[in-house]
mmCIF file with all atom_site columns, C-alpha atoms in Angstrom:
data_model
loop_
_atom_site.group_PDB
_atom_site.id
_atom_site.type_symbol
_atom_site.label_atom_id
_atom_site.label_alt_id
_atom_site.label_comp_id
_atom_site.label_asym_id
_atom_site.label_entity_id
_atom_site.label_seq_id
_atom_site.pdbx_PDB_ins_code
_atom_site.Cartn_x
_atom_site.Cartn_y
_atom_site.Cartn_z
_atom_site.occupancy
_atom_site.B_iso_or_equiv
_atom_site.pdbx_formal_charge
_atom_site.auth_seq_id
_atom_site.auth_comp_id
_atom_site.auth_asym_id
_atom_site.auth_atom_id
_atom_site.pdbx_PDB_model_num
ATOM 1   C CA . MET A 1 1   ? -11.370 22.203 -14.685 1.00 0.00 ? 1   MET A CA 1
ATOM 2   C CA . GLY A 1 2   ? -11.816 18.841 -16.284 1.00 0.00 ? 2   GLY A CA 1
ATOM 3   C CA . LYS A 1 3   ? -12.946 15.736 -14.456 1.00 0.00 ? 3   LYS A CA 1
ATOM 4   C CA . PHE A 1 4   ? -11.503 12.354 -15.362 1.00 0.00 ? 4   PHE A CA 1
ATOM 5   C CA . ILE A 1 5   ? -11.581 8.811  -14.022 1.00 0.00 ? 5   ILE A CA 1
ATOM 6   C CA . TYR A 1 6   ? -8.065  7.752  -13.048 1.00 0.00 ? 6   TYR A CA 1
ATOM 7   C CA . LYS A 1 7   ? -7.432  4.375  -11.399 1.00 0.00 ? 7   LYS A CA 1
ATOM 8   C CA . GLY A 1 8   ? -11.065 4.184  -10.324 1.00 0.00 ? 8   GLY A CA 1
ATOM 9   C CA . LYS A 1 9   ? -11.176 7.650  -8.761  1.00 0.00 ? 9   LYS A CA 1
ATOM 10  C CA . THR A 1 10  ? -12.433 10.973 -10.079 1.00 0.00 ? 10  THR A CA 1
ATOM 11  C CA . ILE A 1 11  ? -9.652  13.513 -10.520 1.00 0.00 ? 11  ILE A CA 1
ATOM 12  C CA . GLU A 1 12  ? -9.632  17.105 -11.689 1.00 0.00 ? 12  GLU A CA 1
ATOM 13  C CA . ILE A 1 13  ? -7.109  18.554 -14.090 1.00 0.00 ? 13  ILE A CA 1
ATOM 14  C CA . GLY A 1 14  ? -6.727  22.309 -14.395 1.00 0.00 ? 14  GLY A CA 1
ATOM 15  C CA . THR A 1 15  ? -8.023  24.201 -17.388 1.00 0.00 ? 15  THR A CA 1
ATOM 16  C CA . GLN A 1 16  ? -4.530  25.407 -18.353 1.00 0.00 ? 16  GLN A CA 1
ATOM 17  C CA . LYS A 1 17  ? -3.177  21.848 -18.540 1.00 0.00 ? 17  LYS A CA 1
ATOM 18  C CA . ILE A 1 18  ? -6.141  20.682 -20.626 1.00 0.00 ? 18  ILE A CA 1
ATOM 19  C CA . LEU A 1 19  ? -5.766  23.691 -22.919 1.00 0.00 ? 19  LEU A CA 1
ATOM 20  C CA . TYR A 1 20  ? -2.034  22.983 -23.304 1.00 0.00 ? 20  TYR A CA 1
ATOM 21  C CA . ALA A 1 21  ? -2.724  19.318 -24.115 1.00 0.00 ? 21  ALA A CA 1
ATOM 22  C CA . SER A 1 22  ? -5.346  20.134 -26.716 1.00 0.00 ? 22  SER A CA 1
ATOM 23  C CA . GLN A 1 23  ? -3.504  23.010 -28.417 1.00 0.00 ? 23  GLN A CA 1
ATOM 24  C CA . ASN A 1 24  ? 0.135   21.944 -28.233 1.00 0.00 ? 24  ASN A CA 1
ATOM 25  C CA . LEU A 1 25  ? -0.048  18.156 -28.017 1.00 0.00 ? 25  LEU A CA 1
ATOM 26  C CA . LYS A 1 26  ? -3.253  17.746 -30.060 1.00 0.00 ? 26  LYS A CA 1
ATOM 27  C CA . VAL A 1 27  ? -4.651  15.537 -27.281 1.00 0.00 ? 27  VAL A CA 1
ATOM 28  C CA . SER A 1 28  ? -8.342  16.095 -26.506 1.00 0.00 ? 28  SER A CA 1
ATOM 29  C CA . SER A 1 29  ? -10.099 15.489 -23.187 1.00 0.00 ? 29  SER A CA 1
ATOM 30  C CA . LYS A 1 30  ? -11.479 12.278 -24.684 1.00 0.00 ? 30  LYS A CA 1
ATOM 31  C CA . ASP A 1 31  ? -7.931  11.212 -25.618 1.00 0.00 ? 31  ASP A CA 1
ATOM 32  C CA . LEU A 1 32  ? -6.748  11.951 -22.071 1.00 0.00 ? 32  LEU A CA 1
ATOM 33  C CA . GLN A 1 33  ? -9.476  9.742  -20.622 1.00 0.00 ? 33  GLN A CA 1
ATOM 34  C CA . GLU A 1 34  ? -8.579  6.969  -23.082 1.00 0.00 ? 34  GLU A CA 1
ATOM 35  C CA . ARG A 1 35  ? -4.950  7.246  -22.012 1.00 0.00 ? 35  ARG A CA 1
ATOM 36  C CA . PHE A 1 36  ? -5.927  6.945  -18.347 1.00 0.00 ? 36  PHE A CA 1
ATOM 37  C CA . ASP A 1 37  ? -8.080  3.920  -19.213 1.00 0.00 ? 37  ASP A CA 1
ATOM 38  C CA . LYS A 1 38  ? -5.097  2.273  -20.925 1.00 0.00 ? 38  LYS A CA 1
ATOM 39  C CA . GLY A 1 39  ? -2.848  2.696  -17.890 1.00 0.00 ? 39  GLY A CA 1
ATOM 40  C CA . TRP A 1 40  ? -0.978  5.925  -18.586 1.00 0.00 ? 40  TRP A CA 1
ATOM 41  C CA . ASP A 1 41  ? 0.008   7.947  -15.530 1.00 0.00 ? 41  ASP A CA 1
ATOM 42  C CA . ILE A 1 42  ? -1.146  11.553 -15.313 1.00 0.00 ? 42  ILE A CA 1
ATOM 43  C CA . GLU A 1 43  ? 2.265   13.099 -16.001 1.00 0.00 ? 43  GLU A CA 1
ATOM 44  C CA . ASP A 1 44  ? 2.878   11.054 -19.157 1.00 0.00 ? 44  ASP A CA 1
ATOM 45  C CA . ALA A 1 45  ? -0.661  11.575 -20.462 1.00 0.00 ? 45  ALA A CA 1
ATOM 46  C CA . LEU A 1 46  ? -0.074  15.337 -20.320 1.00 0.00 ? 46  LEU A CA 1
ATOM 47  C CA . LYS A 1 47  ? 3.509   15.154 -21.616 1.00 0.00 ? 47  LYS A CA 1
ATOM 48  C CA . TYR A 1 48  ? 3.359   13.244 -24.918 1.00 0.00 ? 48  TYR A CA 1
ATOM 49  C CA . ASN A 1 49  ? 1.640   14.364 -28.127 1.00 0.00 ? 49  ASN A CA 1
ATOM 50  C CA . PHE A 1 50  ? -0.952  12.546 -30.210 1.00 0.00 ? 50  PHE A CA 1
ATOM 51  C CA . ASN A 1 51  ? 1.692   10.448 -31.987 1.00 0.00 ? 51  ASN A CA 1
ATOM 52  C CA . HIS A 1 52  ? 2.387   8.536  -28.781 1.00 0.00 ? 52  HIS A CA 1
ATOM 53  C CA . VAL A 1 53  ? 0.417   5.420  -27.882 1.00 0.00 ? 53  VAL A CA 1
ATOM 54  C CA . MET A 1 54  ? 0.576   2.612  -25.358 1.00 0.00 ? 54  MET A CA 1
ATOM 55  C CA . TYR A 1 55  ? 2.005   -0.513 -27.003 1.00 0.00 ? 55  TYR A CA 1
ATOM 56  C CA . LYS A 1 56  ? 2.875   -3.675 -25.085 1.00 0.00 ? 56  LYS A CA 1
ATOM 57  C CA . GLY A 1 57  ? 2.613   -1.750 -21.827 1.00 0.00 ? 57  GLY A CA 1
ATOM 58  C CA . LYS A 1 58  ? 5.076   0.948  -22.917 1.00 0.00 ? 58  LYS A CA 1
ATOM 59  C CA . ILE A 1 59  ? 4.554   4.479  -24.175 1.00 0.00 ? 59  ILE A CA 1
ATOM 60  C CA . CYS A 1 60  ? 5.791   4.518  -27.756 1.00 0.00 ? 60  CYS A CA 1
ATOM 61  C CA . ARG A 1 61  ? 6.142   6.982  -30.613 1.00 0.00 ? 61  ARG A CA 1
ATOM 62  C CA . LYS A 1 62  ? 4.115   5.611  -33.508 1.00 0.00 ? 62  LYS A CA 1
ATOM 63  C CA . ILE A 1 63  ? 5.519   6.057  -37.023 1.00 0.00 ? 63  ILE A CA 1
ATOM 64  C CA . LYS A 1 64  ? 3.762   4.748  -40.145 1.00 0.00 ? 64  LYS A CA 1
ATOM 65  C CA . HIS A 1 65  ? 5.844   3.965  -43.213 1.00 0.00 ? 65  HIS A CA 1
ATOM 66  C CA . LYS A 1 66  ? 5.030   1.973  -46.380 1.00 0.00 ? 66  LYS A CA 1
ATOM 67  C CA . GLY A 1 67  ? 2.661   -0.580 -44.905 1.00 0.00 ? 67  GLY A CA 1
ATOM 68  C CA . LEU A 1 68  ? 4.517   -0.827 -41.596 1.00 0.00 ? 68  LEU A CA 1
ATOM 69  C CA . ILE A 1 69  ? 3.921   0.705  -38.191 1.00 0.00 ? 69  ILE A CA 1
ATOM 70  C CA . PHE A 1 70  ? 6.952   1.300  -35.983 1.00 0.00 ? 70  PHE A CA 1
ATOM 71  C CA . TYR A 1 71  ? 6.473   1.668  -32.239 1.00 0.00 ? 71  TYR A CA 1
ATOM 72  C CA . ILE A 1 72  ? 9.600   3.215  -30.702 1.00 0.00 ? 72  ILE A CA 1
ATOM 73  C CA . VAL A 1 73  ? 9.729   3.298  -26.897 1.00 0.00 ? 73  VAL A CA 1
ATOM 74  C CA . ALA A 1 74  ? 9.412   7.005  -26.047 1.00 0.00 ? 74  ALA A CA 1
ATOM 75  C CA . GLU A 1 75  ? 12.102  7.147  -23.362 1.00 0.00 ? 75  GLU A CA 1
ATOM 76  C CA . ASP A 1 76  ? 14.578  5.308  -25.609 1.00 0.00 ? 76  ASP A CA 1
ATOM 77  C CA . LEU A 1 77  ? 13.783  7.673  -28.475 1.00 0.00 ? 77  LEU A CA 1
ATOM 78  C CA . LYS A 1 78  ? 14.402  10.657 -26.208 1.00 0.00 ? 78  LYS A CA 1
ATOM 79  C CA . ARG A 1 79  ? 17.770  9.224  -25.078 1.00 0.00 ? 79  ARG A CA 1
ATOM 80  C CA . SER A 1 80  ? 18.790  8.498  -28.681 1.00 0.00 ? 80  SER A CA 1
ATOM 81  C CA . LYS A 1 81  ? 18.324  12.188 -29.586 1.00 0.00 ? 81  LYS A CA 1
ATOM 82  C CA . VAL A 1 82  ? 17.173  11.186 -33.077 1.00 0.00 ? 82  VAL A CA 1
ATOM 83  C CA . PRO A 1 83  ? 14.153  13.355 -33.947 1.00 0.00 ? 83  PRO A CA 1
ATOM 84  C CA . PRO A 1 84  ? 11.119  11.572 -35.434 1.00 0.00 ? 84  PRO A CA 1
ATOM 85  C CA . GLN A 1 85  ? 11.358  13.780 -38.534 1.00 0.00 ? 85  GLN A CA 1
ATOM 86  C CA . ALA A 1 86  ? 14.877  12.459 -39.177 1.00 0.00 ? 86  ALA A CA 1
ATOM 87  C CA . ILE A 1 87  ? 13.669  8.878  -38.749 1.00 0.00 ? 87  ILE A CA 1
ATOM 88  C CA . ILE A 1 88  ? 10.931  9.444  -41.319 1.00 0.00 ? 88  ILE A CA 1
ATOM 89  C CA . LYS A 1 89  ? 13.430  11.068 -43.713 1.00 0.00 ? 89  LYS A CA 1
ATOM 90  C CA . TYR A 1 90  ? 15.879  8.162  -43.405 1.00 0.00 ? 90  TYR A CA 1
ATOM 91  C CA . LEU A 1 91  ? 13.071  5.627  -43.875 1.00 0.00 ? 91  LEU A CA 1
ATOM 92  C CA . ASN A 1 92  ? 11.973  7.486  -47.007 1.00 0.00 ? 92  ASN A CA 1
ATOM 93  C CA . ASP A 1 93  ? 15.591  7.409  -48.231 1.00 0.00 ? 93  ASP A CA 1
ATOM 94  C CA . GLY A 1 94  ? 15.544  3.607  -47.970 1.00 0.00 ? 94  GLY A CA 1
ATOM 95  C CA . HIS A 1 95  ? 17.333  3.014  -44.670 1.00 0.00 ? 95  HIS A CA 1
ATOM 96  C CA . ILE A 1 96  ? 16.091  0.450  -42.163 1.00 0.00 ? 96  ILE A CA 1
ATOM 97  C CA . MET A 1 97  ? 15.320  1.236  -38.541 1.00 0.00 ? 97  MET A CA 1
ATOM 98  C CA . ASP A 1 98  ? 18.326  -0.745 -37.260 1.00 0.00 ? 98  ASP A CA 1
ATOM 99  C CA . ASP A 1 99  ? 20.614  1.636  -39.177 1.00 0.00 ? 99  ASP A CA 1
ATOM 100 C CA . ILE A 1 100 ? 18.830  4.766  -37.964 1.00 0.00 ? 100 ILE A CA 1
ATOM 101 C CA . LEU A 1 101 ? 18.536  4.227  -34.212 1.00 0.00 ? 101 LEU A CA 1
ATOM 102 C CA . PRO A 1 102 ? 21.212  3.277  -31.670 1.00 0.00 ? 102 PRO A CA 1
ATOM 103 C CA . LEU A 1 103 ? 21.319  -0.424 -30.764 1.00 0.00 ? 103 LEU A CA 1
ATOM 104 C CA . GLU A 1 104 ? 19.898  0.101  -27.278 1.00 0.00 ? 104 GLU A CA 1
ATOM 105 C CA . THR A 1 105 ? 16.738  1.743  -28.638 1.00 0.00 ? 105 THR A CA 1
ATOM 106 C CA . GLU A 1 106 ? 13.788  -0.604 -28.262 1.00 0.00 ? 106 GLU A CA 1
ATOM 107 C CA . PHE A 1 107 ? 11.183  -0.642 -31.031 1.00 0.00 ? 107 PHE A CA 1
ATOM 108 C CA . TYR A 1 108 ? 8.527   -2.903 -32.514 1.00 0.00 ? 108 TYR A CA 1
ATOM 109 C CA . ILE A 1 109 ? 7.425   -3.389 -36.116 1.00 0.00 ? 109 ILE A CA 1
ATOM 110 C CA . VAL A 1 110 ? 3.857   -4.274 -37.100 1.00 0.00 ? 110 VAL A CA 1
ATOM 111 C CA . GLU A 1 111 ? 2.778   -4.983 -40.672 1.00 0.00 ? 111 GLU A CA 1
ATOM 112 C CA . ARG A 1 112 ? -0.308  -3.094 -41.828 1.00 0.00 ? 112 ARG A CA 1
ATOM 113 C CA . GLU A 1 113 ? -0.127  -4.624 -45.281 1.00 0.00 ? 113 GLU A CA 1
ATOM 114 C CA . LYS A 1 114 ? 0.763   -8.181 -46.236 1.00 0.00 ? 114 LYS A CA 1
ATOM 115 C CA . ASP A 1 115 ? 4.462   -8.660 -47.078 1.00 0.00 ? 115 ASP A CA 1
ATOM 116 C CA . ALA A 1 116 ? 5.356   -5.034 -46.283 1.00 0.00 ? 116 ALA A CA 1
ATOM 117 C CA . LEU A 1 117 ? 8.297   -6.027 -44.086 1.00 0.00 ? 117 LEU A CA 1
ATOM 118 C CA . ARG A 1 118 ? 9.630   -8.504 -46.632 1.00 0.00 ? 118 ARG A CA 1
ATOM 119 C CA . ASN A 1 119 ? 9.421   -5.857 -49.373 1.00 0.00 ? 119 ASN A CA 1
ATOM 120 C CA . LEU A 1 120 ? 11.238  -3.327 -47.187 1.00 0.00 ? 120 LEU A CA 1
ATOM 121 C CA . VAL A 1 121 ? 14.056  -5.783 -46.405 1.00 0.00 ? 121 VAL A CA 1
ATOM 122 C CA . TYR A 1 122 ? 14.323  -6.708 -50.105 1.00 0.00 ? 122 TYR A CA 1
ATOM 123 C CA . LYS A 1 123 ? 14.587  -3.040 -51.137 1.00 0.00 ? 123 LYS A CA 1
ATOM 124 C CA . ASP A 1 124 ? 17.204  -2.461 -48.442 1.00 0.00 ? 124 ASP A CA 1
ATOM 125 C CA . ARG A 1 125 ? 19.270  -5.380 -49.744 1.00 0.00 ? 125 ARG A CA 1
ATOM 126 C CA . LEU A 1 126 ? 19.067  -3.991 -53.300 1.00 0.00 ? 126 LEU A CA 1
ATOM 127 C CA . ARG A 1 127 ? 20.117  -0.549 -52.042 1.00 0.00 ? 127 ARG A CA 1
ATOM 128 C CA . LYS A 1 128 ? 23.157  -2.013 -50.246 1.00 0.00 ? 128 LYS A CA 1
ATOM 129 C CA . GLU A 1 129 ? 24.140  -4.025 -53.338 1.00 0.00 ? 129 GLU A CA 1
ATOM 130 C CA . ARG A 1 130 ? 23.960  -0.859 -55.483 1.00 0.00 ? 130 ARG A CA 1
ATOM 131 C CA . GLN A 1 131 ? 26.122  1.007  -52.973 1.00 0.00 ? 131 GLN A CA 1
ATOM 132 C CA . LYS A 1 132 ? 28.664  -1.828 -53.034 1.00 0.00 ? 132 LYS A CA 1
ATOM 133 C CA . GLU A 1 133 ? 28.730  -1.854 -56.857 1.00 0.00 ? 133 GLU A CA 1
ATOM 134 C CA . GLN A 1 134 ? 29.206  1.917  -56.949 1.00 0.00 ? 134 GLN A CA 1
ATOM 135 C CA . ALA A 1 135 ? 32.061  1.700  -54.446 1.00 0.00 ? 135 ALA A CA 1
ATOM 136 C CA . GLU A 1 136 ? 33.761  -1.033 -56.500 1.00 0.00 ? 136 GLU A CA 1
ATOM 137 C CA . ALA A 1 137 ? 33.362  0.986  -59.707 1.00 0.00 ? 137 ALA A CA 1
ATOM 138 C CA . ARG A 1 138 ? 35.326  3.899  -58.229 1.00 0.00 ? 138 ARG A CA 1
#
């Protein structure tokens, strides 16, 4: 049994659930308490892995890529049925998030490095111009 503070009250979470969270989700007891402190409900705190964080009051899947951090709303990502591994692959191939996810998927972009977003948009424009030139050459 693990004891946690949740909404000002002490709660107990069973050993099996804590073991599952730590082994399968890579979420420690300390991480669980931090999630509760940030406003997560119990079910969500025990459901999402370590890549999920609270951002702007929403549980999001965090993806880092070339100086940018993408926060994709977890429920939207689940509905889109696009796995995070595919998103990372497409980003590495030069695609932008708007091309990867359905329009109704909510996400946020935060720059970790100065001008990272501008550089990404510039590279995307160059990629599209090359594709257009190749199509015209055929």
